[in-house]
Coordinates of C-alpha atoms and ligand atoms in Angstrom, one line a residue:
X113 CA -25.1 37.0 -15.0
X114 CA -27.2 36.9 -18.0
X115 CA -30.6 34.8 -18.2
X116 CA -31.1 32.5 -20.6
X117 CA -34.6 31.7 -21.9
X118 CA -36.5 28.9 -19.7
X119 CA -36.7 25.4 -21.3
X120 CA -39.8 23.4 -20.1
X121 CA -39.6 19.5 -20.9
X122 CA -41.7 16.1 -19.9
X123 CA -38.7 14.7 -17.6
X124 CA -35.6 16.3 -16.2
X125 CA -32.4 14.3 -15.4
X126 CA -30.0 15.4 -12.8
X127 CA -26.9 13.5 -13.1
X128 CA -25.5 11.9 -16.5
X129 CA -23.8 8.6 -14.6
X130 CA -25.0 5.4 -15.5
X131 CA -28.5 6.2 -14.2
X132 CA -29.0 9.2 -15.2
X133 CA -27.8 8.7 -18.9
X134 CA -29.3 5.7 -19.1
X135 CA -32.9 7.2 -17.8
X136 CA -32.2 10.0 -20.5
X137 CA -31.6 7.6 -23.5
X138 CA -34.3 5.6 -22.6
X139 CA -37.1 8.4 -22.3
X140 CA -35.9 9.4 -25.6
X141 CA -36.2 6.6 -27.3
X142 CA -39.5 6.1 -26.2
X143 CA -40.6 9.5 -27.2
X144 CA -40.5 11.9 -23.8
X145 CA -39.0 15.2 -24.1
X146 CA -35.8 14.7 -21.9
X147 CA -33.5 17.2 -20.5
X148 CA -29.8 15.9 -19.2
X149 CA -28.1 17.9 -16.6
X150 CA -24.5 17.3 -15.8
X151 CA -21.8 19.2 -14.5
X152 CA -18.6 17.3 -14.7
X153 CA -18.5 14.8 -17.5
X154 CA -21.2 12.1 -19.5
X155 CA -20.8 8.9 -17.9
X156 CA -20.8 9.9 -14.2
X157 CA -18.4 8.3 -11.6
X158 CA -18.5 4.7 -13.4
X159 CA -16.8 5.7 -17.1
X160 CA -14.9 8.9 -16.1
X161 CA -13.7 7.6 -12.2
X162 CA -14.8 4.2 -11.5
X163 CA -15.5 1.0 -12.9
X164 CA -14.4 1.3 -16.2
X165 CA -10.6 3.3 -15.7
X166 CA -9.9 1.1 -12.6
X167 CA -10.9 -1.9 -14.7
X168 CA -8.5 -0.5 -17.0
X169 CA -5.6 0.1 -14.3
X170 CA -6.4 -3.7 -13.1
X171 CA -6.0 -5.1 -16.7
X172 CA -2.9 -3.3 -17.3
X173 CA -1.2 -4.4 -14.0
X174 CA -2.0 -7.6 -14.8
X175 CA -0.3 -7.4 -18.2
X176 CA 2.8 -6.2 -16.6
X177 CA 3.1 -8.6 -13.9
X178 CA 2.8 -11.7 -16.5
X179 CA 5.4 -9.7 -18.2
X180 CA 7.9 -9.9 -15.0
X181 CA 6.6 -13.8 -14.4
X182 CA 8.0 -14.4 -17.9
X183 CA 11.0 -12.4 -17.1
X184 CA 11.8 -14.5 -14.1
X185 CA 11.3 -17.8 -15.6
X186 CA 8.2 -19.0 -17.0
X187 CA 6.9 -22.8 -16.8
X188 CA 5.0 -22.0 -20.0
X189 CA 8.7 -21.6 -21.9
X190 CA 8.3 -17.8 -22.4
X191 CA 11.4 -16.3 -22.5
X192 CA 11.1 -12.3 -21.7
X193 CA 13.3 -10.0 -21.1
X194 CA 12.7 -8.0 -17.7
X195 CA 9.7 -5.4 -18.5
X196 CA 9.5 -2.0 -17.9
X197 CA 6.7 0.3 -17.3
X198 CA 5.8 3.7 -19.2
X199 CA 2.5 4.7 -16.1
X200 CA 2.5 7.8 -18.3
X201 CA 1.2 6.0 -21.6
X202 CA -0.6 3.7 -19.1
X203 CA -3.0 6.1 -17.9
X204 CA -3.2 7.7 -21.6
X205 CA -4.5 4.7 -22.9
X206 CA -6.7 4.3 -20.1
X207 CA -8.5 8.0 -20.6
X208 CA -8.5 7.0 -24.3
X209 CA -11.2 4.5 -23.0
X210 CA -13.0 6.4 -21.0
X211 CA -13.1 9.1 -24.0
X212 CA -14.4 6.5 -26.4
X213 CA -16.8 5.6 -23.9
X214 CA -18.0 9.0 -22.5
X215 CA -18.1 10.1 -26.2
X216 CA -20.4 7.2 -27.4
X217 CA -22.9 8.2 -24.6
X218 CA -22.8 11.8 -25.9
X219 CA -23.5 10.2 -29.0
X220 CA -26.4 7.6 -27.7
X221 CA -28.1 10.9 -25.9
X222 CA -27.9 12.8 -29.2
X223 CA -29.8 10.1 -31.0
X224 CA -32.2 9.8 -28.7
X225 CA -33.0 13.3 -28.8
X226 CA -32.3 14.2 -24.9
X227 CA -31.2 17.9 -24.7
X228 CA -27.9 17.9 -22.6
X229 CA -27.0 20.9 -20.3
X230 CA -23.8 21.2 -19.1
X231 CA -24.2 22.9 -15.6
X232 CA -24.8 22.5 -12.2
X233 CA -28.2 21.9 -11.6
X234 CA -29.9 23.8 -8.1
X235 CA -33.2 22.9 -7.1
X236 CA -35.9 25.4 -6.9
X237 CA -39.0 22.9 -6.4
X238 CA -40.3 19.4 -6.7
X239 CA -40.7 21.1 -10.8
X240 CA -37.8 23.7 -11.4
X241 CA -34.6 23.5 -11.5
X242 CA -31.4 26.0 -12.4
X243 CA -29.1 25.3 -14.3
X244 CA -25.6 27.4 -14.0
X245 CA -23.0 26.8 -16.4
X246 CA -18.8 26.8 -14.8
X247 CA -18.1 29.5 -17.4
X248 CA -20.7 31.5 -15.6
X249 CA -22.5 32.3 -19.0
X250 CA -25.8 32.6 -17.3
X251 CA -28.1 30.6 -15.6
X252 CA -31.0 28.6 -17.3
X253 CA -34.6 27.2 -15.4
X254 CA -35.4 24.6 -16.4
X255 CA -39.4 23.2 -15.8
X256 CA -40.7 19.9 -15.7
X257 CA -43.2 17.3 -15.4
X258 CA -40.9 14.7 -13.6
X259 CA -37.6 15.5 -12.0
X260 CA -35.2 12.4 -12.1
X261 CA -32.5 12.6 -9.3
X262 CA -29.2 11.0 -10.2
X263 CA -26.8 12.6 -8.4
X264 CA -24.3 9.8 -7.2
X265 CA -22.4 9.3 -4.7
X266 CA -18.5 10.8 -3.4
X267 CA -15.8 9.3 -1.6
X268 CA -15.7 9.5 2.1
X269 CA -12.4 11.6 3.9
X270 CA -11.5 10.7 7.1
X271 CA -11.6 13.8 9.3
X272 CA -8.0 13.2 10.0
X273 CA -7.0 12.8 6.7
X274 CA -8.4 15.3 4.1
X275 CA -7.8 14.7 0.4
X276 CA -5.1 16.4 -1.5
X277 CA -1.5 15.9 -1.5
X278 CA -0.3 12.9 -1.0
X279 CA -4.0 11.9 0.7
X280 CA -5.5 10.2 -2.6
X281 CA -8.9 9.5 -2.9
X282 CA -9.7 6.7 -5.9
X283 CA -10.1 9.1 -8.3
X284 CA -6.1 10.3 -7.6
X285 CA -5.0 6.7 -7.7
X286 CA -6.5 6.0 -11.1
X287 CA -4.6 8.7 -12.5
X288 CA -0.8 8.8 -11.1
X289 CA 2.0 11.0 -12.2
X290 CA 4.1 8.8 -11.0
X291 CA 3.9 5.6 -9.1
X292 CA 4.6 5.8 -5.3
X293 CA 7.4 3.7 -3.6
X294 CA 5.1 2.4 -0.8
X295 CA 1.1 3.0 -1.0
X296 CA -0.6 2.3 2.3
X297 CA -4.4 1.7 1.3
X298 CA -7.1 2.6 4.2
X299 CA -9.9 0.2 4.3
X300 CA -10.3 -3.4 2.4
X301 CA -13.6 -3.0 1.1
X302 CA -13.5 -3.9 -2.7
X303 CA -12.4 -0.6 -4.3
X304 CA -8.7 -0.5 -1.5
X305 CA -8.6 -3.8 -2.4
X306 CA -8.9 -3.9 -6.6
X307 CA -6.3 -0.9 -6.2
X308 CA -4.5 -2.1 -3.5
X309 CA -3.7 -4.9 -5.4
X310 CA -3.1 -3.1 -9.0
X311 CA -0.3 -0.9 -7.5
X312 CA 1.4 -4.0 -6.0
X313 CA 1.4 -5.9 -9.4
X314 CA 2.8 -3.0 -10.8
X315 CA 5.7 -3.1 -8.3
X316 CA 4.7 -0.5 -5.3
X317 CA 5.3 -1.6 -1.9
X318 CA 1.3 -2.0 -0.5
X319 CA 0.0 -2.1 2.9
X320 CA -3.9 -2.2 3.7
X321 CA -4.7 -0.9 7.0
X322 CA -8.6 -2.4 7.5
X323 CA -10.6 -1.8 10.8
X324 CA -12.4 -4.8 10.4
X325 CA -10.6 -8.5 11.3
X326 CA -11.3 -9.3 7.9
X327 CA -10.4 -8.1 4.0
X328 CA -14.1 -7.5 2.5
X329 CA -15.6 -7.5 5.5
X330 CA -19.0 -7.4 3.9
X331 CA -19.0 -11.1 2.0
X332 CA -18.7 -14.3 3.4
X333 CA -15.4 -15.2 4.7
X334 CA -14.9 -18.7 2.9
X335 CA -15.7 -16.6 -1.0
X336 CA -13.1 -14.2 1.0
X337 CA -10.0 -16.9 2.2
X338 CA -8.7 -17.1 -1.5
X339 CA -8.2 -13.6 -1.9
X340 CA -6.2 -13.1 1.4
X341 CA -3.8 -15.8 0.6
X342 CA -3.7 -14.2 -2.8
X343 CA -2.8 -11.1 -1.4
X344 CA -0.2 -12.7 1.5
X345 CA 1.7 -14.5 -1.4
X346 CA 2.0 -11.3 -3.8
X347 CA 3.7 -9.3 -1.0
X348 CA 0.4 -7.1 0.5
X349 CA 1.3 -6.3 4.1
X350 CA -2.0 -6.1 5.9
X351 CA -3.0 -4.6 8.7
X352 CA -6.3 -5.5 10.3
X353 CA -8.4 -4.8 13.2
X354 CA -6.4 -1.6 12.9
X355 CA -7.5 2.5 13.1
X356 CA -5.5 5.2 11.6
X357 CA -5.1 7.7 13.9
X358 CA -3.4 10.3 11.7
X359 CA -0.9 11.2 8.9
X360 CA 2.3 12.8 8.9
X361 CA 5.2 13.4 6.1
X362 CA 7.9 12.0 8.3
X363 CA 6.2 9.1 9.3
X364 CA 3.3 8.6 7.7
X365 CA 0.4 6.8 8.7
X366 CA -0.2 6.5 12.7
X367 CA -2.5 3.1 13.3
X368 CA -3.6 1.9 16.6
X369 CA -4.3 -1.6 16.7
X370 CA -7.0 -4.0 18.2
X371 CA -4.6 -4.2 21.6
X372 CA -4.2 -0.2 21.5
X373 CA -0.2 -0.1 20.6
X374 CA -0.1 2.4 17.9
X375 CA 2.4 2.6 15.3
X376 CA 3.4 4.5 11.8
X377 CA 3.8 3.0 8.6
X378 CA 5.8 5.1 6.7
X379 CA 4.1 5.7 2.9
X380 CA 4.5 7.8 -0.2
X381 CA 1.0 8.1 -1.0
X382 CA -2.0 7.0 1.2
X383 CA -5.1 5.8 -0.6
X384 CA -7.9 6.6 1.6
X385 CA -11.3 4.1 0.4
X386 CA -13.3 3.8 3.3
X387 CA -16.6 4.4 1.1
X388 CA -18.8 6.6 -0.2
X389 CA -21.5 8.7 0.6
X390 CA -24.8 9.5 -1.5
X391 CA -24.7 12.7 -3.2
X392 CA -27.6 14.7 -1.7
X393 CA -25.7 17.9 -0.7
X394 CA -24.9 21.5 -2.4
X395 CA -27.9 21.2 -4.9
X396 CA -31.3 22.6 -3.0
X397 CA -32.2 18.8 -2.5
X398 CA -33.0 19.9 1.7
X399 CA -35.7 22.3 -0.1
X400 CA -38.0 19.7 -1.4
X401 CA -37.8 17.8 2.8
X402 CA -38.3 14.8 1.0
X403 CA -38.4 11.2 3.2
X404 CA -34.7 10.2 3.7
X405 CA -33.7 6.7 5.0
X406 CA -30.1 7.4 7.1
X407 CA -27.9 9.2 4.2
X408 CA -29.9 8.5 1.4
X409 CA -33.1 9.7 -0.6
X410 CA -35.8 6.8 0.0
X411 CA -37.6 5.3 -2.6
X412 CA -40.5 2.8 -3.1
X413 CA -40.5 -0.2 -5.5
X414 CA -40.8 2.2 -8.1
X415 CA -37.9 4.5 -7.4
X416 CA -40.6 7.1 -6.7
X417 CA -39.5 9.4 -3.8
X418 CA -41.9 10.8 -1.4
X419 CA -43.0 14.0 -3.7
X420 CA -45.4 13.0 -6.7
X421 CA -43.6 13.5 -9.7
X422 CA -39.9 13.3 -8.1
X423 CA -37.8 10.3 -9.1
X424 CA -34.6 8.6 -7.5
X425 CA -32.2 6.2 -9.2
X426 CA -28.4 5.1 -8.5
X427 CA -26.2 5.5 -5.5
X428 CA -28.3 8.2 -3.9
X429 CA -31.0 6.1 -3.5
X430 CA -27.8 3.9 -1.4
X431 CA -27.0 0.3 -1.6
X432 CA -25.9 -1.3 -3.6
X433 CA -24.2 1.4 -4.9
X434 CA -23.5 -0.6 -8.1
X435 CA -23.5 0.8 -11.6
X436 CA -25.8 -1.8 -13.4
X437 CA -28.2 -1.3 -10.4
X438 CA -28.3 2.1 -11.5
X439 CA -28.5 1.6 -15.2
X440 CA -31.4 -1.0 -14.2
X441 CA -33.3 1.7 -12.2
X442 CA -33.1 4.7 -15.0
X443 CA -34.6 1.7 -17.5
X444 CA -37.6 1.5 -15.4
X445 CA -38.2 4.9 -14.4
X446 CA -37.8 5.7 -18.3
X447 CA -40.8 3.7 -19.1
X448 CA -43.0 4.4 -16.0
X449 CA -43.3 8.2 -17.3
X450 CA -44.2 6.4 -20.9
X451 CA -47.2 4.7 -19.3
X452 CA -45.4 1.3 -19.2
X453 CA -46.2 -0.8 -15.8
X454 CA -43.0 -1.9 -14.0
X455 CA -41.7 -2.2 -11.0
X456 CA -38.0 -2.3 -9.6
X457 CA -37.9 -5.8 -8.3
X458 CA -35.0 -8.0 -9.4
X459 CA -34.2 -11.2 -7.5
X460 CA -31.2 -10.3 -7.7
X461 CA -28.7 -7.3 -7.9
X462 CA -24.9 -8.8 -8.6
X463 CA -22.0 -8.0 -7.2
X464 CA -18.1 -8.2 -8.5
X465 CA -15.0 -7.3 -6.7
X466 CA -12.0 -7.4 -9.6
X467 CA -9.6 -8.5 -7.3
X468 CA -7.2 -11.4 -7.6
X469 CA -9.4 -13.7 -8.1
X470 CA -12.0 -12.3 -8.2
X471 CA -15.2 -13.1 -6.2
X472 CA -18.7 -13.2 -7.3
X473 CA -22.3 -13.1 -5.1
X474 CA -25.4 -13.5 -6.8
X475 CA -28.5 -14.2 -4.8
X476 CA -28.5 -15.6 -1.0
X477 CA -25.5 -17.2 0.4
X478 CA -26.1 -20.2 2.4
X479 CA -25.8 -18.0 5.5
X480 CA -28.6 -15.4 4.0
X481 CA -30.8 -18.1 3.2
X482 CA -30.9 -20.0 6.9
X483 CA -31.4 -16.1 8.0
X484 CA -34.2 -15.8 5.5
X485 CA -36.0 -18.9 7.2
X486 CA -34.9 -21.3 3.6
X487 CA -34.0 -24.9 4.2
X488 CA -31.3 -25.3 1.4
X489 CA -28.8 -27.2 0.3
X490 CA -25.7 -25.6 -1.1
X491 CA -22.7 -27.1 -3.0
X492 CA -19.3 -25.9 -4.1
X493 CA -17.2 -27.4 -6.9
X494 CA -13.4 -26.3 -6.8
X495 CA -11.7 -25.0 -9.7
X496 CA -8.7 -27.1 -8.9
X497 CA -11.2 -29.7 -10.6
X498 CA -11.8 -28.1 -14.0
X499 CA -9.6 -28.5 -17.2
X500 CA -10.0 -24.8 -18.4
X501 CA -8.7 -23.5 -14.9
X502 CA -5.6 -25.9 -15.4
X503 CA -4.9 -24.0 -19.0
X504 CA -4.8 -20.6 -17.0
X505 CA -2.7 -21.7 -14.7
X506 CA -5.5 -20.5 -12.4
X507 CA -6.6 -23.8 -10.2
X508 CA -7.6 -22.0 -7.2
X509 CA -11.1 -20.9 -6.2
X510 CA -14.7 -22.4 -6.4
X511 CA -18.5 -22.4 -7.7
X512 CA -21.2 -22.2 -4.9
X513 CA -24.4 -22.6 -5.5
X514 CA -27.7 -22.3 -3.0
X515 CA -31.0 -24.1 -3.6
X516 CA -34.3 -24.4 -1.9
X517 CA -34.1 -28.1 -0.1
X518 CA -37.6 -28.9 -1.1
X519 CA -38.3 -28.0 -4.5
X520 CA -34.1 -27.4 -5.8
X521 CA -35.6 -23.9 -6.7
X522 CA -31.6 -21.6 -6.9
X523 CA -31.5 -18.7 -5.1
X524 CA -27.9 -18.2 -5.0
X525 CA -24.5 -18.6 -6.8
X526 CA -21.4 -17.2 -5.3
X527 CA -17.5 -17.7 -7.3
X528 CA -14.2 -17.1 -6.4
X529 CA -11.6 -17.2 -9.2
X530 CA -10.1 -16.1 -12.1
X531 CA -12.3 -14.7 -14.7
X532 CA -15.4 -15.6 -12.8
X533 CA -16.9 -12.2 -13.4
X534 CA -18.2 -13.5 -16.5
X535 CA -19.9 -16.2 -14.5
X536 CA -22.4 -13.3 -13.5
X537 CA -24.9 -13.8 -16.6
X538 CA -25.4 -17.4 -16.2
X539 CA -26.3 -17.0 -12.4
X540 CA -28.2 -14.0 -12.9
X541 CA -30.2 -15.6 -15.3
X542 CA -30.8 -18.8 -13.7
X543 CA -32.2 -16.9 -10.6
X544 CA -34.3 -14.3 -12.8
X545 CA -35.9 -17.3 -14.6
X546 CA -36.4 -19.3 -11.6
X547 CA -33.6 -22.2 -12.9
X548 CA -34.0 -25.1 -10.6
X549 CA -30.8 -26.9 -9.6
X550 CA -31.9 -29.7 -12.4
X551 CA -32.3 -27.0 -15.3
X552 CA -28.5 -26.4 -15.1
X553 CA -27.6 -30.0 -14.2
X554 CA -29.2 -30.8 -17.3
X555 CA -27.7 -27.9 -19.6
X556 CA -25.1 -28.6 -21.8
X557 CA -21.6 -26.6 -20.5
X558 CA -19.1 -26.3 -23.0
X559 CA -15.7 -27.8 -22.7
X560 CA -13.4 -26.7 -21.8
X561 CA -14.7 -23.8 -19.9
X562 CA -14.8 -22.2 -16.3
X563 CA -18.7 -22.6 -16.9
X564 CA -18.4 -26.5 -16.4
X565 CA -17.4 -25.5 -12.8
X566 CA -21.4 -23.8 -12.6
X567 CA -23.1 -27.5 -13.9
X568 CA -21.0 -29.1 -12.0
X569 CA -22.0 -27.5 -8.4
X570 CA -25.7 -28.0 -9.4
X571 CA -24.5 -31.8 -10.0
X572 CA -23.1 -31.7 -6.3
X573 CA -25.9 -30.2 -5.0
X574 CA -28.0 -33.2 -6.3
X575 CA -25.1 -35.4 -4.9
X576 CA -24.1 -36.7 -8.5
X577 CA -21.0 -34.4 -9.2
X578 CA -19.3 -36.6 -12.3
X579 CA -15.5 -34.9 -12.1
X580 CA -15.1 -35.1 -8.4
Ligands
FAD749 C1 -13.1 3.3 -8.1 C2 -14.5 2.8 -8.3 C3 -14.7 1.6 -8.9 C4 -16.0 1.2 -9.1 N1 -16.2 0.0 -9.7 C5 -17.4 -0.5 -10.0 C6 -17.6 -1.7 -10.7 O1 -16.7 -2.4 -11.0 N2 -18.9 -2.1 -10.9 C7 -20.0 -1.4 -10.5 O2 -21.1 -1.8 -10.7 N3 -19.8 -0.2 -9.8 C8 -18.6 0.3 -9.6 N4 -18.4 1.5 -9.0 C9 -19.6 2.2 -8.5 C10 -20.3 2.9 -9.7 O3 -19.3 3.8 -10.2 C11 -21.5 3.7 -9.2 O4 -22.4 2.8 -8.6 C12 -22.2 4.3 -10.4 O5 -21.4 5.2 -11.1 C13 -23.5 5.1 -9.8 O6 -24.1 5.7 -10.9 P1 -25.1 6.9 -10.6 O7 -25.7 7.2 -12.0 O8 -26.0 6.7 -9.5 O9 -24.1 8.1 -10.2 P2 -22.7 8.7 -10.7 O10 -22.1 7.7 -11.6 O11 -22.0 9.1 -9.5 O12 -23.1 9.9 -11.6 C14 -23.7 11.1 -10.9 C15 -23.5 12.3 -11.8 O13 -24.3 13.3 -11.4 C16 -23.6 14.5 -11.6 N5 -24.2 15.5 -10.6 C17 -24.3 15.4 -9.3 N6 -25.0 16.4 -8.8 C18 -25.2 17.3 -9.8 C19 -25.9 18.5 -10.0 N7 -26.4 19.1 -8.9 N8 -25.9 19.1 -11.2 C20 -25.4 18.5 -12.3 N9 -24.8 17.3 -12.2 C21 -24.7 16.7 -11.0 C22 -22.1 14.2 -11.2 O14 -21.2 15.1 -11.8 C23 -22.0 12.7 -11.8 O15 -21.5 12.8 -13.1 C24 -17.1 1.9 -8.7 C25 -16.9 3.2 -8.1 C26 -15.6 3.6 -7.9 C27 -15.4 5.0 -7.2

């Protein structure tokens, strides 16, 4: 293998996902010689395998299940004929997408001056690193002042069920040949679920085997209630307080439930999404013995890892392993190496599942706040109350919000609903900027919009709610 000549460079990124290529654009805009390494494709696991193609998948299931309601009959005097689906051109446009998108961040790196290496990147110390590119055309050291870690994450197997075949992992399911007859998704946690329920809207027979008692086991069960029944009424057979046991081609998938009967559930394709792990294997990471805390690389306040000059953003730094979290992290390590003083202390990290509806925590939830040692008051305001909810045909679903008892000071917001995603900026910002439950009370809300439903909990919380 031939040598190529070393490169030596202020900061070195390994990973281009949203961390890492945020990181990168950032140091180069603010005038630090940047190196990006990144073996598979610009944009990491969120553009090229995550949030933005499943997003995509979601929106187009959608599309063709208010295509069938038409076809069957729709209130709203649409007449349709019955729709058809092409998954072929579906998944087409939806790489179109992520091409745009991965392209534009090739771009944004190129403007800000970041050399990009294509490679996998092996650490040699806390300051060198090889690069080796998969056409084997020679490897490339790299030295720095700062090394930014930004490896990611991968999906967790089951033992008993390896990938491959008809074993999909998320990646598989966001790019079918072909749609299955009958998907059996392991684990409800939000990325079984988004899929789980894209596949059903686009007509596939869906099971969800979950070892918990409950679908998104991790938020609180009243946010969760609306999406069960969501998923009872579209025709989701679940399965919970179950194990899977095992696969076969026969049979399929071998569950033992809570009272140990086992059973199979026969399936096409199984979708196994029972998590992911931090990406800290395979790269010489063990070399540099830095502090770990369980799977993941430990960090301080200012994503600074144990060794001086070694930085950690993303989902190998673990939870929340949430894109804009990541994004949020390379910002601030960007300008720490330009002098700048920050710290990675948000009030609060937001997180979205894009199910149907989809549900929204921001902040404490009344049950995190009484842990926490907060008197609060909280207040929810349905949407079954709200005029722009009516328009969508979308009634169910609330607005929760949390506030300090004594001074009204928000410290939470939770949704569940249609469209409530967008909610996120509003709540975000209220908690960043220290909103008090009057600040919103007293902010003019557009009509008609899902956003009244936000002024209108902070109302309740002050026990004058107007529309209820
Ligand atoms: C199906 C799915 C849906 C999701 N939906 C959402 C969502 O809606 N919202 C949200 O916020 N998050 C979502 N996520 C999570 C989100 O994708 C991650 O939190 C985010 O991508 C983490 O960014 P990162 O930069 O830490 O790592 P990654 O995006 O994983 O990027 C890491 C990059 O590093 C590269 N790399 C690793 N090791 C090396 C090496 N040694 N040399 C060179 N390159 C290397 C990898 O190839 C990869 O491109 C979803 C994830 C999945 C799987």
């Amino acid at each position: 293998m031939t040598e190529k000549k070393d490169i030596t460079t202020k900061l070195l990124v390994i990973g281009g996902g949203p961390g890492g290529y945020v990181a990168a654009i950032r140091a180069g805009q603010l005038g630090i010689p940047t190196v990006l390494v990144e073996a598979s494709s610009l944009g990491g696991t969120c553009l090229n395998i995550g949030c933005i193609p499943s997003k995509a998948l979601i929106h187009a299931a959608e599309e063709f299940e208010h295509a069938r309601q038409h076809a069957a009959g729709s209130p709203l005097g649409i007449r349709a004929g019955e729709p058809t689906l092409d998954v072929a051109q579906t998944v087409r446009w939806k790489d179109g997408i992520v091409q745009r998108l991965t392209g534009g961040v090739g771009a944004l790196l190129r403007k800000a001056g970041v050399q990009v290496l294509k490679g996998w990147a092996t650490i040699e110390d806390g300051k060198t690193v090889t690069v080796r590119g998969a056409d084997g055309q020679g490897a490339q050291r790299v030295r720095c002042e700062h090394l930014l870690l930004a490896t990611g994450s991968e999906a967790v197997a089951l033992p008993s069920m390896p990938f491959g075949g008809a074993i999909w992992s998320s990646t598989d399911a966001l790019s079918p040949d072909v749609l299955p007859r009958r998907l059996v998704v392991v684990g409800a946690g939000y990325i079984g679920l988004e899929l789980g329920i894209a596949y059903r809207k686009l007509g596939v027979e869906v099971t969800v085997v979950e070892a918990a008692e409950r679908v998104l086991p991790s938020y609180d069960e009243e946010l969760t209630q609306p999406v069960l029944e969501s998923l009872r009424k579209s025709g989701v057979v679940l399965h919970l307080g179950c194990s899977v046991l095992g696969w076969d081609e026969g049979q399929g998938v071998h569950v033992r439930n809570a009272r140990a009967d086992e059973f199979a559930l026969p399936a096409d394709r199984v979708l196994v999404a029972v998590g992911r792990r931090p990406r800290t294997a395979g790269f010489g990471l063990e070399s540099l013995q830095l502090d770990m805390a369980g799977r993941h690389v430990a960090i301080d306040a200012h994503c600074r890892t144990s060794m001086r000059g070694v930085w950690a953003i993303g989902d190998v730094t673990g939870e929340p392993m949430l894109a804009h979290r990541a994004m949020a992290q390379g910002e601030c390590v960007a300008e720490q190496i330009a002098g700048h003083n920050r710290r990675f202390e948000p009030m609060a990290i937001p997180a979205v599942c894009f199910t149907d509806p989809e549900v929204v925590v921001v902040g404490r939830t009344p049950a995190e706040a009484r842990a926490a040692g907060l008197d609060c008051i909280d207040a929810a305001f349905p949407f079954s109350a709200n005029g722009r909810a009516m328009t969508l045909e979308s009634t169910g679903g609330f607005v929760r919000v949390v506030a300090r008892k004594d001074n009204h000071l928000i410290v939470g917001w939770q949704a569940v609903g249609r469209g409530v995603s967008e909610l996120t900026a509003a709540f975000g910002q209220s908690i960043e900027m220290g909103a008090r439950l009057e600040d919103v009370a007293h902010t003019i809300h557009a009509h008609p919009t899902l956003g009244e439903a936000v002024q209108e909990a902070a109302l309740r919380a002050l026990g004058r709610a107007v529309h209820i």
